[in-house]
PDB file of C-alpha atoms in Angstrom:
ATOM      1  CA  MET A  15       0.000   0.000   0.000  1.00 34.00           C
ATOM      2  CA  LEU A  16       1.382   3.366  -1.020  1.00 38.00           C
ATOM      3  CA  ARG A  17       1.620   5.824   1.846  1.00 37.00           C
ATOM      4  CA  ILE A  18       2.351   9.519   1.393  1.00 41.00           C
ATOM      5  CA  ASP A  19       3.869  11.234   4.428  1.00 48.00           C
ATOM      6  CA  GLY A  20       3.771  14.971   5.072  1.00 48.00           C
ATOM      7  CA  PRO A  21       0.967  17.548   5.032  1.00 53.00           C
ATOM      8  CA  LYS A  22      -2.264  16.894   3.197  1.00 55.00           C
ATOM      9  CA  PRO A  23      -2.085  18.273  -0.371  1.00 63.00           C
ATOM     10  CA  ALA A  24      -4.203  21.359  -1.061  1.00 62.00           C
ATOM     11  CA  TYR A  25      -6.493  21.078  -4.063  1.00 83.00           C
ATOM     12  CA  THR A  26      -9.030  23.893  -3.738  1.00 90.00           C
ATOM     13  CA  LEU A  27      -8.635  27.587  -2.942  1.00 92.00           C
ATOM     14  CA  ARG A  28     -10.021  27.005   0.536  1.00 93.00           C
ATOM     15  CA  GLU A  29      -7.543  24.213   1.217  1.00 92.00           C
ATOM     16  CA  ILE A  30      -4.686  26.356  -0.092  1.00 93.00           C
ATOM     17  CA  LEU A  31      -5.687  29.181   2.247  1.00 95.00           C
ATOM     18  CA  GLU A  32      -6.190  26.814   5.157  1.00 94.00           C
ATOM     19  CA  CYS A  33      -2.694  25.377   4.792  1.00 92.00           C
ATOM     20  CA  ASP A  34      -0.907  28.717   5.240  1.00 94.00           C
ATOM     21  CA  TYR A  35      -3.418  30.981   6.984  1.00 96.00           C
ATOM     22  CA  GLN A  36      -5.789  28.802   8.952  1.00 96.00           C
ATOM     23  CA  GLU A  37      -6.487  31.459  11.599  1.00 97.00           C
ATOM     24  CA  LEU A  38      -7.353  34.100   9.006  1.00 97.00           C
ATOM     25  CA  LEU A  39      -9.618  31.654   7.190  1.00 97.00           C
ATOM     26  CA  GLU A  40     -11.407  30.652  10.376  1.00 97.00           C
ATOM     27  CA  ALA A  41     -11.835  34.302  11.374  1.00 97.00           C
ATOM     28  CA  ALA A  42     -13.288  35.128   7.949  1.00 98.00           C
ATOM     29  CA  GLU A  43     -15.692  32.173   8.101  1.00 97.00           C
ATOM     30  CA  SER A  44     -16.714  33.198  11.612  1.00 97.00           C
ATOM     31  CA  ARG A  45     -17.539  36.696  10.340  1.00 97.00           C
ATOM     32  CA  CYS A  46     -19.575  35.170   7.508  1.00 97.00           C
ATOM     33  CA  THR A  47     -21.594  33.221  10.058  1.00 97.00           C
ATOM     34  CA  LEU A  48     -22.372  36.478  11.886  1.00 97.00           C
ATOM     35  CA  LEU A  49     -23.321  38.172   8.611  1.00 98.00           C
ATOM     36  CA  THR A  50     -25.644  35.282   7.743  1.00 98.00           C
ATOM     37  CA  GLU A  51     -27.302  35.441  11.159  1.00 98.00           C
ATOM     38  CA  LEU A  52     -27.762  39.197  10.775  1.00 98.00           C
ATOM     39  CA  GLN A  53     -29.409  38.855   7.379  1.00 98.00           C
ATOM     40  CA  ASN A  54     -31.707  36.086   8.587  1.00 98.00           C
ATOM     41  CA  ALA A  55     -32.807  38.243  11.523  1.00 97.00           C
ATOM     42  CA  VAL A  56     -33.459  41.188   9.193  1.00 97.00           C
ATOM     43  CA  ILE A  57     -35.451  38.987   6.808  1.00 98.00           C
ATOM     44  CA  GLU A  58     -37.843  38.282   9.685  1.00 97.00           C
ATOM     45  CA  LEU A  59     -38.052  41.931  10.769  1.00 96.00           C
ATOM     46  CA  LEU A  60     -38.476  43.667   7.411  1.00 97.00           C
ATOM     47  CA  PRO A  61     -42.094  42.555   6.757  1.00 97.00           C
ATOM     48  CA  LEU A  62     -43.021  43.891  10.197  1.00 96.00           C
ATOM     49  CA  SER A  63     -41.265  47.231   9.726  1.00 95.00           C
ATOM     50  CA  LYS A  64     -42.714  47.592   6.203  1.00 96.00           C
ATOM     51  CA  LYS A  65     -46.261  47.290   7.568  1.00 96.00           C
ATOM     52  CA  LEU A  66     -45.594  50.355   9.719  1.00 95.00           C
ATOM     53  CA  LEU A  67     -44.473  52.557   6.820  1.00 94.00           C
ATOM     54  CA  PRO A  68     -46.564  55.686   6.232  1.00 92.00           C
ATOM     55  CA  SER A  69     -48.641  55.346   3.067  1.00 90.00           C
ATOM     56  CA  ASP A  70     -47.978  58.864   1.780  1.00 90.00           C
ATOM     57  CA  ILE A  71     -45.712  61.847   2.315  1.00 91.00           C
ATOM     58  CA  ALA A  72     -48.380  63.758   4.260  1.00 90.00           C
ATOM     59  CA  GLN A  73     -48.143  61.258   7.105  1.00 89.00           C
ATOM     60  CA  LEU A  74     -44.432  61.964   7.536  1.00 88.00           C
ATOM     61  CA  VAL A  75     -45.137  65.110   9.536  1.00 86.00           C
ATOM     62  CA  GLY A  76     -45.631  62.883  12.572  1.00 88.00           C
ATOM     63  CA  ALA A  77     -42.665  61.796  14.700  1.00 89.00           C
ATOM     64  CA  GLU A  78     -43.895  58.190  14.885  1.00 91.00           C
ATOM     65  CA  ALA A  79     -44.220  57.917  11.097  1.00 92.00           C
ATOM     66  CA  GLN A  80     -40.724  59.334  10.657  1.00 91.00           C
ATOM     67  CA  ALA A  81     -39.311  56.862  13.166  1.00 91.00           C
ATOM     68  CA  ASN A  82     -41.045  53.976  11.384  1.00 93.00           C
ATOM     69  CA  LEU A  83     -39.511  54.991   8.049  1.00 94.00           C
ATOM     70  CA  MET A  84     -36.073  55.256   9.657  1.00 93.00           C
ATOM     71  CA  VAL A  85     -36.412  51.799  11.187  1.00 94.00           C
ATOM     72  CA  TYR A  86     -37.392  50.275   7.838  1.00 96.00           C
ATOM     73  CA  ILE A  87     -34.450  51.938   6.075  1.00 96.00           C
ATOM     74  CA  TYR A  88     -32.118  50.813   8.861  1.00 96.00           C
ATOM     75  CA  HIS A  89     -33.244  47.195   8.584  1.00 96.00           C
ATOM     76  CA  TYR A  90     -32.823  47.257   4.810  1.00 97.00           C
ATOM     77  CA  SER A  91     -29.406  48.908   5.231  1.00 97.00           C
ATOM     78  CA  LEU A  92     -28.237  46.199   7.631  1.00 97.00           C
ATOM     79  CA  PHE A  93     -29.117  43.516   5.084  1.00 98.00           C
ATOM     80  CA  ALA A  94     -27.224  45.419   2.378  1.00 98.00           C
ATOM     81  CA  PHE A  95     -24.256  46.109   4.664  1.00 98.00           C
ATOM     82  CA  ALA A  96     -23.918  42.400   5.423  1.00 98.00           C
ATOM     83  CA  ASP A  97     -23.966  41.623   1.710  1.00 98.00           C
ATOM     84  CA  LYS A  98     -21.274  44.229   1.006  1.00 98.00           C
ATOM     85  CA  ALA A  99     -19.077  43.021   3.869  1.00 98.00           C
ATOM     86  CA  TYR A 100     -19.334  39.458   2.555  1.00 98.00           C
ATOM     87  CA  THR A 101     -18.426  40.604  -0.964  1.00 97.00           C
ATOM     88  CA  ILE A 102     -15.278  42.247   0.396  1.00 98.00           C
ATOM     89  CA  LEU A 103     -14.329  39.207   2.493  1.00 97.00           C
ATOM     90  CA  ASN A 104     -14.903  36.830  -0.408  1.00 97.00           C
ATOM     91  CA  ALA A 105     -12.812  38.925  -2.806  1.00 97.00           C
ATOM     92  CA  GLN A 106      -9.942  39.301  -0.343  1.00 97.00           C
ATOM     93  CA  CYS A 107      -9.845  35.631   0.682  1.00 97.00           C
ATOM     94  CA  THR A 108      -9.954  34.579  -2.958  1.00 96.00           C
ATOM     95  CA  ALA A 109      -7.173  37.016  -3.886  1.00 97.00           C
ATOM     96  CA  LEU A 110      -4.969  35.730  -1.063  1.00 97.00           C
ATOM     97  CA  ALA A 111      -5.575  32.095  -1.982  1.00 95.00           C
ATOM     98  CA  LYS A 112      -4.741  32.793  -5.618  1.00 94.00           C
ATOM     99  CA  ALA A 113      -1.561  34.614  -4.596  1.00 96.00           C
ATOM    100  CA  LEU A 114      -0.528  31.559  -2.573  1.00 94.00           C
ATOM    101  CA  ASP A 115      -1.354  29.262  -5.463  1.00 92.00           C
ATOM    102  CA  ALA A 116       0.789  31.407  -7.781  1.00 92.00           C
ATOM    103  CA  ASN A 117       3.582  31.665  -5.193  1.00 92.00           C
ATOM    104  CA  ASP A 118       3.398  35.451  -5.506  1.00 95.00           C
ATOM    105  CA  ALA A 119       4.996  36.801  -2.324  1.00 95.00           C
ATOM    106  CA  GLU A 120       4.128  40.449  -3.001  1.00 97.00           C
ATOM    107  CA  ASP A 121       0.440  39.791  -3.607  1.00 97.00           C
ATOM    108  CA  GLU A 122       0.414  37.409  -0.646  1.00 97.00           C
ATOM    109  CA  GLU A 123       1.719  40.103   1.691  1.00 97.00           C
ATOM    110  CA  LYS A 124      -0.801  42.613   0.333  1.00 97.00           C
ATOM    111  CA  GLY A 125      -3.592  40.072   0.641  1.00 97.00           C
ATOM    112  CA  VAL A 126      -2.780  39.284   4.260  1.00 97.00           C
ATOM    113  CA  GLU A 127      -2.706  42.982   5.101  1.00 97.00           C
ATOM    114  CA  ASN A 128      -6.034  43.729   3.378  1.00 97.00           C
ATOM    115  CA  LEU A 129      -7.832  40.754   4.882  1.00 98.00           C
ATOM    116  CA  GLY A 130      -6.457  41.514   8.321  1.00 97.00           C
ATOM    117  CA  LYS A 131      -7.762  45.090   8.163  1.00 97.00           C
ATOM    118  CA  THR A 132     -11.224  43.928   7.077  1.00 98.00           C
ATOM    119  CA  LEU A 133     -11.430  41.360   9.866  1.00 98.00           C
ATOM    120  CA  GLU A 134     -10.325  43.972  12.381  1.00 97.00           C
ATOM    121  CA  ALA A 135     -12.954  46.432  11.120  1.00 96.00           C
ATOM    122  CA  LEU A 136     -15.721  43.834  11.352  1.00 97.00           C
ATOM    123  CA  GLY A 137     -14.519  43.076  14.865  1.00 95.00           C
ATOM    124  CA  TYR A 138     -15.685  46.563  15.880  1.00 93.00           C
ATOM    125  CA  VAL A 139     -19.242  45.830  14.768  1.00 95.00           C
ATOM    126  CA  PRO A 140     -21.446  44.785  17.725  1.00 94.00           C
ATOM    127  CA  PHE A 141     -23.457  42.206  15.802  1.00 94.00           C
ATOM    128  CA  ASP A 142     -25.278  41.069  18.942  1.00 92.00           C
ATOM    129  CA  THR A 143     -26.797  44.514  19.553  1.00 92.00           C
ATOM    130  CA  LEU A 144     -27.167  45.964  16.055  1.00 92.00           C
ATOM    131  CA  LEU A 145     -30.909  45.396  15.992  1.00 91.00           C
ATOM    132  CA  ASN A 146     -31.441  47.166  19.308  1.00 87.00           C
ATOM    133  CA  HIS A 147     -30.879  50.673  17.980  1.00 76.00           C
ATOM    134  CA  SER A 148     -33.765  51.087  15.531  1.00 72.00           C
ATOM    135  CA  ALA A 149     -34.006  54.588  14.068  1.00 69.00           C
ATOM    136  CA  ALA A 150     -30.733  55.798  15.601  1.00 80.00           C
ATOM    137  CA  GLY A 151     -28.925  52.832  14.084  1.00 88.00           C
ATOM    138  CA  LEU A 152     -28.270  54.541  10.754  1.00 90.00           C
ATOM    139  CA  LEU A 153     -25.793  56.904  12.400  1.00 89.00           C
ATOM    140  CA  ARG A 154     -23.933  54.019  14.024  1.00 91.00           C
ATOM    141  CA  LEU A 155     -23.927  51.999  10.809  1.00 94.00           C
ATOM    142  CA  ASP A 156     -22.402  54.990   9.025  1.00 93.00           C
ATOM    143  CA  ILE A 157     -19.478  54.785  11.461  1.00 93.00           C
ATOM    144  CA  PHE A 158     -19.058  51.020  11.146  1.00 94.00           C
ATOM    145  CA  LYS A 159     -18.969  51.114   7.356  1.00 95.00           C
ATOM    146  CA  GLU A 160     -16.233  53.757   7.463  1.00 94.00           C
ATOM    147  CA  HIS A 161     -14.116  51.384   9.571  1.00 92.00           C
ATOM    148  CA  LEU A 162     -14.563  48.802   6.857  1.00 94.00           C
ATOM    149  CA  GLN A 163     -13.627  51.143   4.020  1.00 93.00           C
ATOM    150  CA  HIS A 164     -13.364  54.918   3.714  1.00 92.00           C
ATOM    151  CA  ARG A 165     -16.437  56.411   2.008  1.00 93.00           C
ATOM    152  CA  LEU A 166     -17.810  52.918   1.486  1.00 96.00           C
ATOM    153  CA  ASP A 167     -21.124  52.848  -0.348  1.00 97.00           C
ATOM    154  CA  PHE A 168     -23.493  50.062  -1.358  1.00 97.00           C
ATOM    155  CA  PRO A 169     -26.989  49.712  -2.858  1.00 97.00           C
ATOM    156  CA  VAL A 170     -29.772  49.490  -0.285  1.00 98.00           C
ATOM    157  CA  ILE A 171     -33.276  50.185  -1.655  1.00 97.00           C
ATOM    158  CA  PRO A 172     -33.878  48.840  -5.185  1.00 95.00           C
ATOM    159  CA  VAL A 173     -35.803  51.105  -7.561  1.00 95.00           C
ATOM    160  CA  TYR A 174     -38.271  49.861 -10.196  1.00 90.00           C
ATOM    161  CA  ASP A 175     -40.127  51.602 -13.012  1.00 86.00           C
ATOM    162  CA  GLU A 176     -43.871  51.404 -13.627  1.00 84.00           C
ATOM    163  CA  ASN A 177     -43.380  48.159 -15.597  1.00 85.00           C
ATOM    164  CA  GLY A 178     -41.630  46.416 -12.746  1.00 84.00           C
ATOM    165  CA  LYS A 179     -38.169  46.666 -14.298  1.00 88.00           C
ATOM    166  CA  ARG A 180     -35.326  47.411 -11.930  1.00 91.00           C
ATOM    167  CA  ILE A 181     -33.695  50.670 -12.978  1.00 94.00           C
ATOM    168  CA  GLY A 182     -31.342  51.408 -10.107  1.00 94.00           C
ATOM    169  CA  ALA A 183     -31.074  51.663  -6.352  1.00 96.00           C
ATOM    170  CA  TRP A 184     -30.781  54.063  -3.483  1.00 97.00           C
ATOM    171  CA  THR A 185     -27.302  53.595  -2.072  1.00 97.00           C
ATOM    172  CA  PHE A 186     -26.528  54.116   1.588  1.00 97.00           C
ATOM    173  CA  ARG A 187     -24.867  57.455   0.871  1.00 96.00           C
ATOM    174  CA  ASP A 188     -27.772  58.495  -1.392  1.00 95.00           C
ATOM    175  CA  ILE A 189     -30.141  57.930   1.511  1.00 95.00           C
ATOM    176  CA  THR A 190     -28.086  59.640   4.206  1.00 93.00           C
ATOM    177  CA  GLY A 191     -27.283  62.542   1.890  1.00 93.00           C
ATOM    178  CA  THR A 192     -30.960  63.026   1.058  1.00 92.00           C
ATOM    179  CA  MET A 193     -31.841  62.989   4.748  1.00 89.00           C
ATOM    180  CA  VAL A 194     -29.256  65.653   5.479  1.00 87.00           C
ATOM    181  CA  LYS A 195     -30.605  67.851   2.671  1.00 87.00           C
ATOM    182  CA  ASN A 196     -34.338  67.188   2.835  1.00 83.00           C
ATOM    183  CA  GLY A 197     -34.946  65.397   6.103  1.00 82.00           C
ATOM    184  CA  LEU A 198     -37.407  62.551   5.620  1.00 83.00           C
ATOM    185  CA  SER A 199     -39.845  64.658   3.613  1.00 81.00           C
ATOM    186  CA  TYR A 200     -38.721  63.353   0.239  1.00 88.00           C
ATOM    187  CA  GLU A 201     -41.588  61.642  -1.513  1.00 91.00           C
ATOM    188  CA  GLN A 202     -39.570  59.564  -3.983  1.00 92.00           C
ATOM    189  CA  LEU A 203     -37.584  57.895  -1.204  1.00 94.00           C
ATOM    190  CA  LEU A 204     -40.781  56.929   0.614  1.00 94.00           C
ATOM    191  CA  THR A 205     -42.380  55.682  -2.628  1.00 93.00           C
ATOM    192  CA  ASP A 206     -39.371  53.533  -3.481  1.00 95.00           C
ATOM    193  CA  CYS A 207     -39.268  52.135   0.066  1.00 95.00           C
ATOM    194  CA  ILE A 208     -42.932  51.139  -0.210  1.00 94.00           C
ATOM    195  CA  ASN A 209     -42.416  49.526  -3.635  1.00 94.00           C
ATOM    196  CA  ALA A 210     -39.193  47.685  -2.816  1.00 95.00           C
ATOM    197  CA  PRO A 211     -39.561  43.897  -2.663  1.00 94.00           C
ATOM    198  CA  LEU A 212     -38.305  42.326   0.533  1.00 96.00           C
ATOM    199  CA  PRO A 213     -35.352  39.911   0.535  1.00 96.00           C
ATOM    200  CA  ASP A 214     -36.366  36.371   1.403  1.00 95.00           C
ATOM    201  CA  SER A 215     -33.002  34.587   1.583  1.00 97.00           C
ATOM    202  CA  THR A 216     -29.475  35.341   2.686  1.00 98.00           C
ATOM    203  CA  THR A 217     -26.872  36.428   0.145  1.00 98.00           C
ATOM    204  CA  ILE A 218     -23.876  35.230   2.187  1.00 98.00           C
ATOM    205  CA  GLY A 219     -22.014  32.351   0.585  1.00 96.00           C
ATOM    206  CA  LYS A 220     -18.697  30.642   1.159  1.00 94.00           C
ATOM    207  CA  VAL A 221     -15.772  32.830   2.071  1.00 94.00           C
ATOM    208  CA  VAL A 222     -13.687  31.222  -0.675  1.00 92.00           C
ATOM    209  CA  ASP A 223     -14.369  28.496  -3.222  1.00 82.00           C
ATOM    210  CA  ASP A 224     -13.833  25.037  -1.766  1.00 77.00           C
ATOM    211  CA  GLU A 225     -15.282  22.912  -4.580  1.00 68.00           C
ATOM    212  CA  LYS A 226     -13.425  23.879  -7.733  1.00 67.00           C
ATOM    213  CA  MET A 227     -10.106  22.051  -7.934  1.00 64.00           C
ATOM    214  CA  VAL A 228      -7.248  24.382  -8.843  1.00 65.00           C
ATOM    215  CA  ARG A 229      -4.331  21.985  -8.242  1.00 57.00           C
ATOM    216  CA  ILE A 230      -3.661  18.453  -9.411  1.00 48.00           C
ATOM    217  CA  TYR A 231      -0.837  16.590  -7.682  1.00 45.00           C
TER     218      TYR A 231
END
């Protein structure tokens, strides 16, 4: 019987990353678990917060109606933030694994640095209490996203035309900028919030591909 001594060969990008940077990989996968849990919690909350939305701009003169709109936007923003954070993690883990596979020391060093910074930034996010802050949460989320990446932006509220075709989205910075300029009394934002379909499944996948074989020994 043929016996091969030594470390287990790495065949996939995940295995390649695990061989050299197991702690970074495990930290990234742990963050993805938190992001998945956050999205699943938001999926349950969004239908409830949408029911409380004011039906027209005239109702937004009331403090309660304004708070309800802020809560809905915050919940939608949390879902989008989790998706964006996962996209960054996935890209950085994949880039590092490919640098290792190519034996590219310079890209490896850069990849370790970038991934380390992202993991550190996500470590500042209090995932266990994010949903406790409701309307005031948008201000805190604005701070957390800046830790992740300076002037980071991401689509939040999808926008559709009268035929049901998606034509764009309100990004996080679009929303906060509009609030600074117009407060909440901006009819198009309310209309698009009312018309936006709610997410029904998480968008968080694997932190790096572990099925496609990239090496053959």
